mmCIF file of C-alpha atoms in Angstrom:
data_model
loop_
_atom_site.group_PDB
_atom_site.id
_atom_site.type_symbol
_atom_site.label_atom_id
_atom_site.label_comp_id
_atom_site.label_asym_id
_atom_site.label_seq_id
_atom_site.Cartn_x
_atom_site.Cartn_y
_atom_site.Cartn_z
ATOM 1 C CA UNK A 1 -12.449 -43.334 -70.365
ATOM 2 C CA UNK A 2 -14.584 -41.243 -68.183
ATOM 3 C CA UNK A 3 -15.710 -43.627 -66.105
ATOM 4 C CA UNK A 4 -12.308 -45.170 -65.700
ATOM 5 C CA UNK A 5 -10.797 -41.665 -64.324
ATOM 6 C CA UNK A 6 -13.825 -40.957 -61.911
ATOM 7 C CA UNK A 7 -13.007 -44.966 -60.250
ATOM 8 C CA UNK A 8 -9.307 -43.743 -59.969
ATOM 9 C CA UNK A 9 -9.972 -40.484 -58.636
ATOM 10 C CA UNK A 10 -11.957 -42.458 -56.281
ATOM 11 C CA UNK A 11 -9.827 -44.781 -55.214
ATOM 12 C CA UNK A 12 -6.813 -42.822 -54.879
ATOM 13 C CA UNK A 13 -9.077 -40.617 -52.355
ATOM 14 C CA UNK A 14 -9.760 -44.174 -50.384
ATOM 15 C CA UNK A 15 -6.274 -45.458 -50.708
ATOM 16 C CA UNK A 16 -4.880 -41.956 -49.262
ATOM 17 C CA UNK A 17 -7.129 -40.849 -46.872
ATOM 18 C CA UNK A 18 -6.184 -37.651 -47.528
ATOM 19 C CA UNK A 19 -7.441 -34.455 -49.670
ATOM 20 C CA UNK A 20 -6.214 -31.096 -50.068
ATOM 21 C CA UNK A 21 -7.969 -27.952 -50.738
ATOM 22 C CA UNK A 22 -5.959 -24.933 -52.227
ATOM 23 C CA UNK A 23 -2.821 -27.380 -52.247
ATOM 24 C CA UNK A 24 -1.858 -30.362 -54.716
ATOM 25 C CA UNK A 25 0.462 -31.856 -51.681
ATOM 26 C CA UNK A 26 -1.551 -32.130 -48.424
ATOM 27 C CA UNK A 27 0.903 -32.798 -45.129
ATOM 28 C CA UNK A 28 1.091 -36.297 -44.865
ATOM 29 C CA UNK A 29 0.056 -36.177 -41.161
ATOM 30 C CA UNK A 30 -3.639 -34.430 -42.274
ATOM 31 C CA UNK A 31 -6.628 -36.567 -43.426
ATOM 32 C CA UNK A 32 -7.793 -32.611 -44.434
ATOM 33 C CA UNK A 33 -5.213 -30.474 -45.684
ATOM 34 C CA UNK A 34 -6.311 -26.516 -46.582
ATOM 35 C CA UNK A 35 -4.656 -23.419 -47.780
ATOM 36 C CA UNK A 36 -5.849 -20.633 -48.387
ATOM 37 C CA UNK A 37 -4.093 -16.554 -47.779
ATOM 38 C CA UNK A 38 -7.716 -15.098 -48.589
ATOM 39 C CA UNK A 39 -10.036 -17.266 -46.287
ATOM 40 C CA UNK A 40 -10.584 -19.233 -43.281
ATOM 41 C CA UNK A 41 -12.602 -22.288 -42.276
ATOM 42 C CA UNK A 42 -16.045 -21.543 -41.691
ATOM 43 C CA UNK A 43 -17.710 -24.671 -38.864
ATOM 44 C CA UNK A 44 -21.612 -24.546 -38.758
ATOM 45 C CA UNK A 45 -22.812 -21.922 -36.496
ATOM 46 C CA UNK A 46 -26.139 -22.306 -34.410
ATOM 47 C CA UNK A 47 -27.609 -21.160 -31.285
ATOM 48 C CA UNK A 48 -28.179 -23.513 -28.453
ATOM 49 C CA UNK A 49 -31.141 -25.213 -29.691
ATOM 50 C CA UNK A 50 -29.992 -26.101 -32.649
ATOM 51 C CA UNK A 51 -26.991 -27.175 -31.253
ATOM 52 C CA UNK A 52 -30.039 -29.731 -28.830
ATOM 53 C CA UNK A 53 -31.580 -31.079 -31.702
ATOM 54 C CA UNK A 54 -28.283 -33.295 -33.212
ATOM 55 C CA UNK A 55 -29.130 -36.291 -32.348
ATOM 56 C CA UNK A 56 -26.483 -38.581 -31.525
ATOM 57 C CA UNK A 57 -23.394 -35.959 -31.611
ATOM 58 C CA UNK A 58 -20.128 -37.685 -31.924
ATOM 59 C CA UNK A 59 -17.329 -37.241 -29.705
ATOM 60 C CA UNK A 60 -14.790 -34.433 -31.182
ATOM 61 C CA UNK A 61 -18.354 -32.904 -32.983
ATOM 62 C CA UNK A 62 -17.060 -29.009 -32.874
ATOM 63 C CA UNK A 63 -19.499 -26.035 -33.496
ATOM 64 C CA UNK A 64 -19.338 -22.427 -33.350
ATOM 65 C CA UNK A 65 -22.787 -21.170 -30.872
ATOM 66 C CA UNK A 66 -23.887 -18.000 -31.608
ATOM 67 C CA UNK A 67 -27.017 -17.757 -28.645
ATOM 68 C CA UNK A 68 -27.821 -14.578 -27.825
ATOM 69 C CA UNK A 69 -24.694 -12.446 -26.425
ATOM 70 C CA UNK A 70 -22.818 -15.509 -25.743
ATOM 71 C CA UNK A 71 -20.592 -16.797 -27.997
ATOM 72 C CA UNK A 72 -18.135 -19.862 -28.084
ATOM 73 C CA UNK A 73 -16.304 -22.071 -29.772
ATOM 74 C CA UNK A 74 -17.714 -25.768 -28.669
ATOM 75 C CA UNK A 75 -16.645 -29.478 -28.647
ATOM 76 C CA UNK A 76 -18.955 -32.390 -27.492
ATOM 77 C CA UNK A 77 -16.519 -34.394 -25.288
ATOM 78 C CA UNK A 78 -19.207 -37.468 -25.127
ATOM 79 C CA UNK A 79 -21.063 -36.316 -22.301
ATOM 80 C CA UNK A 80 -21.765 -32.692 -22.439
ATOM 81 C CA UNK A 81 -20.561 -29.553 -24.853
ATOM 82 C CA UNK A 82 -17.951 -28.077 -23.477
ATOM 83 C CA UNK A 83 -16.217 -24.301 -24.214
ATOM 84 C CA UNK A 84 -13.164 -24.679 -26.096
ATOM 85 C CA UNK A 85 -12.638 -20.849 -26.137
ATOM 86 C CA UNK A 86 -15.351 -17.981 -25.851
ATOM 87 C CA UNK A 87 -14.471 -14.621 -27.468
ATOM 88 C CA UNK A 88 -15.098 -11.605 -25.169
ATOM 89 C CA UNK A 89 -15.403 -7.698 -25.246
ATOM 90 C CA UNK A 90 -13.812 -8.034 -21.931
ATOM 91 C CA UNK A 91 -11.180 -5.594 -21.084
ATOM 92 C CA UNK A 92 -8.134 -7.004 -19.491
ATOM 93 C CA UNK A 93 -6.814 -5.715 -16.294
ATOM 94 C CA UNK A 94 -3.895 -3.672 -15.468
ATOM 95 C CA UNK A 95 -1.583 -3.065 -12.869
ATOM 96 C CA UNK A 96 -1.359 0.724 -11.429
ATOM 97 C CA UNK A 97 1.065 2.107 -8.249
ATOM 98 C CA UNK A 98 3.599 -0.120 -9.055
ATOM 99 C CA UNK A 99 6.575 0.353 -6.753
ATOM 100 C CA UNK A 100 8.796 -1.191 -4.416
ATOM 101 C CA UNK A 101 10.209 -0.214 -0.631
ATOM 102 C CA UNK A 102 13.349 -1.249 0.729
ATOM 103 C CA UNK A 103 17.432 -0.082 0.679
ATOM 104 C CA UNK A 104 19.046 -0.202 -1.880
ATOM 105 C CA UNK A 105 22.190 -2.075 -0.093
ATOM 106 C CA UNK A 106 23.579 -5.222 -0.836
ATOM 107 C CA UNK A 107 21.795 -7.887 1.042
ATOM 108 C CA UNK A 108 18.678 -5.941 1.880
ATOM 109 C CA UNK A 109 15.140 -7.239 0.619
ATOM 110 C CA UNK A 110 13.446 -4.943 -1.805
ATOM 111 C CA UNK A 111 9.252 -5.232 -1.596
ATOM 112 C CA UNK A 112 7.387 -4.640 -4.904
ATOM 113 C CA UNK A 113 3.879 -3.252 -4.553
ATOM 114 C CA UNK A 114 1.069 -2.499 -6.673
ATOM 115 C CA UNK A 115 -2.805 -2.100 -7.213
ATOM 116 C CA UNK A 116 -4.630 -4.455 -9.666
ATOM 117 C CA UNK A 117 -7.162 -3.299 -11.323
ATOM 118 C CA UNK A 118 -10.593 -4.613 -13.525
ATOM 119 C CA UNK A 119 -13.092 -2.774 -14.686
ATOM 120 C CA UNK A 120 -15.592 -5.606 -14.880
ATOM 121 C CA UNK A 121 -14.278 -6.064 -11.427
ATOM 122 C CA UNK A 122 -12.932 -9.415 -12.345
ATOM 123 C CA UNK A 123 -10.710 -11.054 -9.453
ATOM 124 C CA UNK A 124 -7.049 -11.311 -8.992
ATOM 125 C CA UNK A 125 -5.475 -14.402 -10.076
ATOM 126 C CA UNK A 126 -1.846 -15.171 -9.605
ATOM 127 C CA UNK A 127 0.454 -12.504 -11.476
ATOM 128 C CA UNK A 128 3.565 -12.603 -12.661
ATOM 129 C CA UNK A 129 6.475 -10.621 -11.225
ATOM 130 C CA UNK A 130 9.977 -9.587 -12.594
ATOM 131 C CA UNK A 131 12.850 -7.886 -11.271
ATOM 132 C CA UNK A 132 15.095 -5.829 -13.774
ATOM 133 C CA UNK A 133 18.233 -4.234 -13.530
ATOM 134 C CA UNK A 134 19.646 -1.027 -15.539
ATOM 135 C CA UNK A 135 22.765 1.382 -15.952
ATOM 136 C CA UNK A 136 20.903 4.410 -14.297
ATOM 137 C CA UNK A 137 17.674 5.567 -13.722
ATOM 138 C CA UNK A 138 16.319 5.773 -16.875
ATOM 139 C CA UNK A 139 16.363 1.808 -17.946
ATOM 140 C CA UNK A 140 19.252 1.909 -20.492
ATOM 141 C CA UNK A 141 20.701 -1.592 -21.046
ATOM 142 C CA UNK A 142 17.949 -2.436 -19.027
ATOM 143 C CA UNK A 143 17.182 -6.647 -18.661
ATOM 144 C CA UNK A 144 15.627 -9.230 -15.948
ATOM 145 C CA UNK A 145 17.403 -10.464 -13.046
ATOM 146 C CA UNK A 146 17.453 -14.085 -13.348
ATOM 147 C CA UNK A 147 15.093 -16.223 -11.309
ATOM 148 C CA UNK A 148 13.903 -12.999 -9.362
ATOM 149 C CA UNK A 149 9.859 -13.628 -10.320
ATOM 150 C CA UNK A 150 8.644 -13.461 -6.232
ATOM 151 C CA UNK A 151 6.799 -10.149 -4.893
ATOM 152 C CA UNK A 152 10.346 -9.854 -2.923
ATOM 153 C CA UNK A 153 14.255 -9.995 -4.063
ATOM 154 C CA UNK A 154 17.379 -9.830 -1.742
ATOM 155 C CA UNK A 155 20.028 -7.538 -3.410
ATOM 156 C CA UNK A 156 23.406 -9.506 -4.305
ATOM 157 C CA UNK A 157 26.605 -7.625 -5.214
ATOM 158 C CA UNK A 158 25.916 -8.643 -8.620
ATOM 159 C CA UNK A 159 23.156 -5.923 -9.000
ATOM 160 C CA UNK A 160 25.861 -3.241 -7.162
ATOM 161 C CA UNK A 161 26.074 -0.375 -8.941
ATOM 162 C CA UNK A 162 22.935 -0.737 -10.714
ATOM 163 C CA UNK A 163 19.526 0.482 -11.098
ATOM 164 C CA UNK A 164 16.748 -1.674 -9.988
ATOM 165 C CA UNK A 165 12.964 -1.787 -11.906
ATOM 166 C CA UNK A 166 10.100 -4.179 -10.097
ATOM 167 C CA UNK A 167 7.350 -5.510 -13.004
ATOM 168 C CA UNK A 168 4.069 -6.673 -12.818
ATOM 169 C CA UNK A 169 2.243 -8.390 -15.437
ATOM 170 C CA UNK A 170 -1.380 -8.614 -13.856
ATOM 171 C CA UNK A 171 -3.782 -11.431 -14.261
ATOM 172 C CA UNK A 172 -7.484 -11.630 -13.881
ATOM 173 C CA UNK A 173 -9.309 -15.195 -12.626
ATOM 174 C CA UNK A 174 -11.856 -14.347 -15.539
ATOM 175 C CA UNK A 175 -12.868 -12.420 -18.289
ATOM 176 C CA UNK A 176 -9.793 -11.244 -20.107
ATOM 177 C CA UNK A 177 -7.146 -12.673 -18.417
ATOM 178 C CA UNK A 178 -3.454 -11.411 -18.868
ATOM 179 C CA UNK A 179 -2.968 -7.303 -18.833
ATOM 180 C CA UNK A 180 -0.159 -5.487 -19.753
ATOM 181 C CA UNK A 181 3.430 -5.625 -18.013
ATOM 182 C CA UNK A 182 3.781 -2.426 -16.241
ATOM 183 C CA UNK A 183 7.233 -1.687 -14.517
ATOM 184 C CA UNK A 184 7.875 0.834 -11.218
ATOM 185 C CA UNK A 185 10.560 4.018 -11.525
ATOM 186 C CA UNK A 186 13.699 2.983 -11.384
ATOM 187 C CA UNK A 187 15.761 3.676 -7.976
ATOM 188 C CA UNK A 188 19.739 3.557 -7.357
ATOM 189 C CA UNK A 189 22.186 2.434 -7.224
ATOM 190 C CA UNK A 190 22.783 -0.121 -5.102
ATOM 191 C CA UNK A 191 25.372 0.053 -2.849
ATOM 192 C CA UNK A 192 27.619 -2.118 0.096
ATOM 193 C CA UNK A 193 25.952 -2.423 2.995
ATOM 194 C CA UNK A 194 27.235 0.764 4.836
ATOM 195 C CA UNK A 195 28.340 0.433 8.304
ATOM 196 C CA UNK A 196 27.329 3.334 10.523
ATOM 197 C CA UNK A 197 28.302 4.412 13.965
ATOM 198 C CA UNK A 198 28.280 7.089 17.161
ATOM 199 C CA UNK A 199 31.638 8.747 16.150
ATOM 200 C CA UNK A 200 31.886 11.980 18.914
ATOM 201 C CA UNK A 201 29.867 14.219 20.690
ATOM 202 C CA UNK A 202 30.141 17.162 23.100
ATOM 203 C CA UNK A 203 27.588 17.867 26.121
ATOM 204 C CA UNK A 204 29.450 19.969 29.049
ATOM 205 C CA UNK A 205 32.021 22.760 29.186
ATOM 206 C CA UNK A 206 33.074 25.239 31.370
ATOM 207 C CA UNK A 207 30.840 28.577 31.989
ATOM 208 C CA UNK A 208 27.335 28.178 29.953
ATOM 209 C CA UNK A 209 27.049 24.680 27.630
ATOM 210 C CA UNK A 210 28.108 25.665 23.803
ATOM 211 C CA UNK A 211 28.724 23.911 20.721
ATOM 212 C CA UNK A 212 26.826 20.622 22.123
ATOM 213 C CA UNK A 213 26.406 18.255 18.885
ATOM 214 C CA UNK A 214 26.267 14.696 18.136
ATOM 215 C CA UNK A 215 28.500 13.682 14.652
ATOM 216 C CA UNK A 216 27.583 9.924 13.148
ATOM 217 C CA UNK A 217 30.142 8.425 11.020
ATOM 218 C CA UNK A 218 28.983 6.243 8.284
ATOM 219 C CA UNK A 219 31.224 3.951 5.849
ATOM 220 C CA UNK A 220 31.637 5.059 2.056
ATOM 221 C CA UNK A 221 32.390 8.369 0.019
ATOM 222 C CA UNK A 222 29.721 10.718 -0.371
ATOM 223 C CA UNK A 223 28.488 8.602 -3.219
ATOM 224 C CA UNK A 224 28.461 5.346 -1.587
ATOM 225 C CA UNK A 225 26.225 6.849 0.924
ATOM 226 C CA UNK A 226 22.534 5.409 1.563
ATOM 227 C CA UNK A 227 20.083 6.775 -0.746
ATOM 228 C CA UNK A 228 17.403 7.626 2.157
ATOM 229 C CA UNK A 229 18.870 9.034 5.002
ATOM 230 C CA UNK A 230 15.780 9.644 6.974
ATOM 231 C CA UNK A 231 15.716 5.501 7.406
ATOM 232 C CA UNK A 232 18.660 6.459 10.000
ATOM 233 C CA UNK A 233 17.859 7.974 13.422
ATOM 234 C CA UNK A 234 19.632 8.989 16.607
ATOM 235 C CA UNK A 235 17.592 9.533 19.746
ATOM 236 C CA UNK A 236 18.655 11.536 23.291
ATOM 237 C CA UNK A 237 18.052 9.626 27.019
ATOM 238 C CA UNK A 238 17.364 10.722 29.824
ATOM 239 C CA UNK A 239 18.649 8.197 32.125
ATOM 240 C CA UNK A 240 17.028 9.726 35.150
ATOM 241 C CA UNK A 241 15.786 7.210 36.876
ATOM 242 C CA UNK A 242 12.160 8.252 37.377
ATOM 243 C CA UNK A 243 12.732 8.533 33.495
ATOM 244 C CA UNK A 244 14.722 6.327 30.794
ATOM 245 C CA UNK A 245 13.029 7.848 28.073
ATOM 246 C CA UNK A 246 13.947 9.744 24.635
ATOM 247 C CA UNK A 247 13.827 13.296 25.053
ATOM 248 C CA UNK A 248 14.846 14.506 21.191
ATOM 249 C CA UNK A 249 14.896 12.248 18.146
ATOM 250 C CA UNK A 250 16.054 13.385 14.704
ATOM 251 C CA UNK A 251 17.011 11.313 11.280
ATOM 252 C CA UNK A 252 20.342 12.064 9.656
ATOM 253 C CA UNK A 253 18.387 13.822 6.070
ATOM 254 C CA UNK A 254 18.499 16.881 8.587
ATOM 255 C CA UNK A 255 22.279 16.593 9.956
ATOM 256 C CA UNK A 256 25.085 18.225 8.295
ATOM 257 C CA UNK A 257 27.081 16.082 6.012
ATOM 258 C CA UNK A 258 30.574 16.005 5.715
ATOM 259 C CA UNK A 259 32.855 13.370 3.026
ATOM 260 C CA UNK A 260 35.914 12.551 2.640
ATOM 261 C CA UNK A 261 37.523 9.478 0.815
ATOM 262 C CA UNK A 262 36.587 6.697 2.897
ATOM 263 C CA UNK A 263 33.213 7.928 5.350
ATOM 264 C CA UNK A 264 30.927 10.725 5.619
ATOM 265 C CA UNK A 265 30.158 12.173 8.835
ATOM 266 C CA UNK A 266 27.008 13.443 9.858
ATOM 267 C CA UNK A 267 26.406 16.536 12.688
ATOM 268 C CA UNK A 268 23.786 17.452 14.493
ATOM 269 C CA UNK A 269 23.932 20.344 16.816
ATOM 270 C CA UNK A 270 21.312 19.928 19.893
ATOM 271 C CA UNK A 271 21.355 20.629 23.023
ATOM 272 C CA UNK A 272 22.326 17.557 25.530
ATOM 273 C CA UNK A 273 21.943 16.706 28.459
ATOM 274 C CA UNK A 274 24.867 16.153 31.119
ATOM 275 C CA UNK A 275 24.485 12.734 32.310
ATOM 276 C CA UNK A 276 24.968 11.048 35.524
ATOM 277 C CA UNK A 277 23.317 8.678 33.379
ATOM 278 C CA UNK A 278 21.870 10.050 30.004
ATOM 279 C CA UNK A 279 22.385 7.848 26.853
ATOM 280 C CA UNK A 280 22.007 8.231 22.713
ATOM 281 C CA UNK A 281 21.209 5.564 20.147
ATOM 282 C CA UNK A 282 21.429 5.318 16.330
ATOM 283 C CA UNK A 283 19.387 2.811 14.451
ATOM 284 C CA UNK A 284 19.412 2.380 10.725
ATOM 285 C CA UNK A 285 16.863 0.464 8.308
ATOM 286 C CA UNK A 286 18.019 -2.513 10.054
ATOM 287 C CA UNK A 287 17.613 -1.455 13.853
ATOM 288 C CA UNK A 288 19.263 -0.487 16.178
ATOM 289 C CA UNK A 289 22.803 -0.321 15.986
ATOM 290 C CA UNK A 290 23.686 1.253 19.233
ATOM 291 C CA UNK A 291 23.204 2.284 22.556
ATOM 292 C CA UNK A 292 25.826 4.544 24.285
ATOM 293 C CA UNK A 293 25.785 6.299 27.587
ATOM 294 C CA UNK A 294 28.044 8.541 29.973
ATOM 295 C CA UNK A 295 28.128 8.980 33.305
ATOM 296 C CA UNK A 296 26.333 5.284 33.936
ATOM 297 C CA UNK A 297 24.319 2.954 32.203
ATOM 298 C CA UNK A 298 20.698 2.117 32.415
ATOM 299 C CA UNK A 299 17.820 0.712 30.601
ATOM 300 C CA UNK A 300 15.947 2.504 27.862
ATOM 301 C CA UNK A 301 12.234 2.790 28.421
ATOM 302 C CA UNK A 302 11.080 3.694 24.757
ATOM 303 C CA UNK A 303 11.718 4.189 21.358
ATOM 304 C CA UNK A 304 14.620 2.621 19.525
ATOM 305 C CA UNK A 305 16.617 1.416 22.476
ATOM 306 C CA UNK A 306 13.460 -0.029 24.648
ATOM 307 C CA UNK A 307 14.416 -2.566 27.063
ATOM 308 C CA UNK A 308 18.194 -2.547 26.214
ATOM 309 C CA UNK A 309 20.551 -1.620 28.137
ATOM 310 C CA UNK A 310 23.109 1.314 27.779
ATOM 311 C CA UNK A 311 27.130 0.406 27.457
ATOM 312 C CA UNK A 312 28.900 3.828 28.899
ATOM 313 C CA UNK A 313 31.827 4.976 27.216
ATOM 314 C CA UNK A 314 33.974 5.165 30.572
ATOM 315 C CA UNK A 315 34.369 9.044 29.991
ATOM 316 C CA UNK A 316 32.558 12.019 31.075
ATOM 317 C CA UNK A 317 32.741 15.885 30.087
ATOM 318 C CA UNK A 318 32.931 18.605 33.080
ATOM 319 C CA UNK A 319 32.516 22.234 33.678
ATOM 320 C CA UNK A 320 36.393 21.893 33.281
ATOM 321 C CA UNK A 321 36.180 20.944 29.592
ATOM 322 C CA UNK A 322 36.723 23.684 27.282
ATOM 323 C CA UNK A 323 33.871 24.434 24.547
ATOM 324 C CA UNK A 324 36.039 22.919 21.984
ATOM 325 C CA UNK A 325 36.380 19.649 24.035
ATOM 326 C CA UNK A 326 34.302 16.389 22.678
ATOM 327 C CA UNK A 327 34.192 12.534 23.426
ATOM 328 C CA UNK A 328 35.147 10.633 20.151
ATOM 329 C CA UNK A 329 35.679 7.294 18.774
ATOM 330 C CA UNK A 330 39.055 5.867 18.650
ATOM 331 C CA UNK A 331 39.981 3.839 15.998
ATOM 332 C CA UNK A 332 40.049 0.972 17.850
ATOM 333 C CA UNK A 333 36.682 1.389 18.837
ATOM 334 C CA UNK A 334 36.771 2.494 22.170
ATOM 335 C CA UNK A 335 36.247 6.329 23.460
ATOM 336 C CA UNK A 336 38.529 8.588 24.290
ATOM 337 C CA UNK A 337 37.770 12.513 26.460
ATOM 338 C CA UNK A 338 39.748 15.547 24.344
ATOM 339 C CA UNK A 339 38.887 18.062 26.439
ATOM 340 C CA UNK A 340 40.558 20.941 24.213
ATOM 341 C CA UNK A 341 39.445 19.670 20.829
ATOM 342 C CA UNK A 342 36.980 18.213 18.582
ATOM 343 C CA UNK A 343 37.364 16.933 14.927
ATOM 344 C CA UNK A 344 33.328 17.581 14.268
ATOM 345 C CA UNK A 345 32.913 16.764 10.562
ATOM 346 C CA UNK A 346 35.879 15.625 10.029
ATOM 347 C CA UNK A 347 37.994 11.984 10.794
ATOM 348 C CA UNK A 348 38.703 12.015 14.408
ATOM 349 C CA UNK A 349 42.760 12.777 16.054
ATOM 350 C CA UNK A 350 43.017 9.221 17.309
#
C-alpha cells in the first residue's frame, strides 16, 4: 500500500506539472505555486565569483549577488548576467523653486519653472509636468487640467475664474529615479484678456502749466483688472527732432486707480511736454499697444515705441486752454480738445 501511494503521488506530480507550497490548489497557469503571509522566496545568494564558477548557467538562471557594496537582483540572458533590479541607498531627487511667469488672461502662455535637485548629483532626466486648476488660492477643489503635461500652457476660458497650480514630479537619469511631485503657489484668477488704451490727457493751459496728467483706460471692473499692473507701461516723447526719445516712463502699479462698472481708469500726474511734436505710448505684457502724438508725428528712437511711428490725434492744447481743459477719447475712438473740462478718473463726456 505504501509503495502504491508514493507511485501515485509521483505520477500525479508528472501528469500535472504543477506543485503548490502553502496551497492545496496551485493556479493552473504556475508549474510552482507558493503562499505564504509569513515568508518570502529566498533565491541563492553569492558574490560574483561564485556566481563565475556555474558552469553552464541556463538561460532564465536568476540569482541574488551580494559582492561587496553592490547588490542586485540577476538573470543570465544566455550571453552575459544582466541586472534585473539593484536596490540602492540612493536618495531620490526633488524639485525646489517651483513657479511659473506669465498673465493670468485668457489666451496668454503661463511658463512653469523650477530647480532640480540630487544630492548624489545624479542628472536630470525627462520630468513630468502638470497643470492644475483650483477655486482660489489655496487649492480647494483643486484637480489637473487635462492634457496640460508641457513646461508651458495657454490659458482657455475654461480655466477663467480659476486658480492656476504648475507641478513637477522630478526625475533623475540614475540612482533613485522618480522624486516627489512638488506643486508652485497658486496665482489668480484668470481673467478676459483686458483691452487697454490712452483715454485723455492734459499738457498746456493758460498762465503756468497745471494739472498735466495722463489717465489709461483699461476694460473690466476693478476685479477683472490684471493681476500685475507693473507689466503695463506708458512712456513720454520728445519728438524734437535732434531727439525722438522717452523722457519719463512709469508702470500703471504707481497710477491712481479709478472703477466703475465696466473699466478702470488709471492717472498719472507728470509733467508733459507741449508738443510741436511730442508723443506717449502704452504697452502691456503683450507690447506695445500704442503710439499717440500731438502737434505732429514722428518716429520713436527708443524704448517701447522704437522705430514706429507716431499717429497724432489731430488736436492740440494752447495757452488758451483753461487748467481744467484735456484731450480725451471719444467713444468712437477718435480724439476730441475740451478745453474747459476733463473727466480724469472717470468715463469721458463724449
Amino acid at each position: 500500500m505504501r509503495w502504491w501511494f508514493l507511485f501515485y503521488f509521483i505520477g500525479t506530480l508528472a501528469i500535472n506539472a504543477q506543485v503548490g507550497i502553502g496551497t492545496s490548489t496551485p493556479d493552473q497557469s504556475a508549474i510552482l505555486d507558493i503562499t505564504s503571509t509569513k515568508g518570502g522566496l529566498l533565491i541563492p545568494r553569492m558574490d560574483a565569483s561564485q556566481r563565475d564558477n556555474i558552469i553552464n548557467p541556463a538561460t532564465g538562471l536568476m540569482i541574488y549577488l551580494i559582492d561587496g557594496t553592490d547588490q542586485c537582483l540577476q538573470v543570465y540572458n544566455g550571453t552575459a548576467w544582466e541586472d534585473i533590479y539593484c536596490p540602492t541607498t540612493n536618495t531620490v531627487p526633488r524639485a525646489v523653486n517651483v513657479n511659473f511667469t506669465g498673465v493670468l488672461n485668457e489666451s496668454s502662455t503661463l511658463t512653469g519653472d523650477y530647480d532640480f535637485e540630487d544630492d548624489e548629483f545624479d542628472s536630470e532626466d525627462t520630468s513630468q509636468f502638470q497643470w492644475f486648476i483650483a477655486d482660489d488660492n489655496i487649492g480647494t477643489n483643486s484637480s489637473p487640467i487635462v492634457g496640460a503635461t508641457s513646461l508651458n500652457y495657454t490659458l482657455t476660458n475654461n480655466e477663467l475664474t480659476k486658480y492656476i497650480s504648475f507641478g513637477v514630479t522630478p526625475i533623475a537619469r540614475t540612482g533613485a529615479l522618480n522624486g516627489i511631485e512638488v506643486l508652485s503657489a497658486w496665482k489668480g484668477a484668470v481673467i478676459t484678456t483686458p483691452v487697454s488704451r490712452i483715454n485723455e490727457f492734459h499738457y498746456e493751459n493758460v498762465g503756468i502749466d497745471v494739472n498735466e496728467f495722463v489717465e489709461i483706460r483699461i476694460s473690466g471692473d476693478v476685479t477683472s483688472q490684471p493681476s500685475d499692473l507693473s507689466q503695463y507701461t506708458v512712456t513720454l516723447y520728445n519728438g524734437s527732432a535732434t531727439e525722438r526719445t522717452g523722457y519719463e516712463t512709469e508702470t500703471l502699479d504707481n497710477f491712481t486707480q479709478t472703477c466703475d462698472g465696466s473699466y478702470c481708469y488709471y492717472t498719472w500726474d507728470v509733467v508733459l511736454q507741449n508738443g510741436a511734436p511730442d508723443g506717449i505710448a502704452l504697452s502691456d505684457p503683450s507690447g506695445l499697444v500704442e503710439f499717440i502724438s500731438y502737434g505732429g508725428t514722428f518716429t520713436a528712437a527708443n524704448g517701447i515705441a522704437n522705430g514706429v511711428l507716431s499717429i497724432d490725434v489731430g488736436v492740440q492744447e494752447s495757452n488758451s486752454t483753461t487748467i481744467n481743459g484735456s484731450i480725451e477719447r471719444t467713444i468712437s475712438g477718435g480724439w476730441n480738445l475740451d478745453n474747459n473740462n476733463n473727466s480724469k478718473g472717470l468715463v469721458n463726456s463724449i
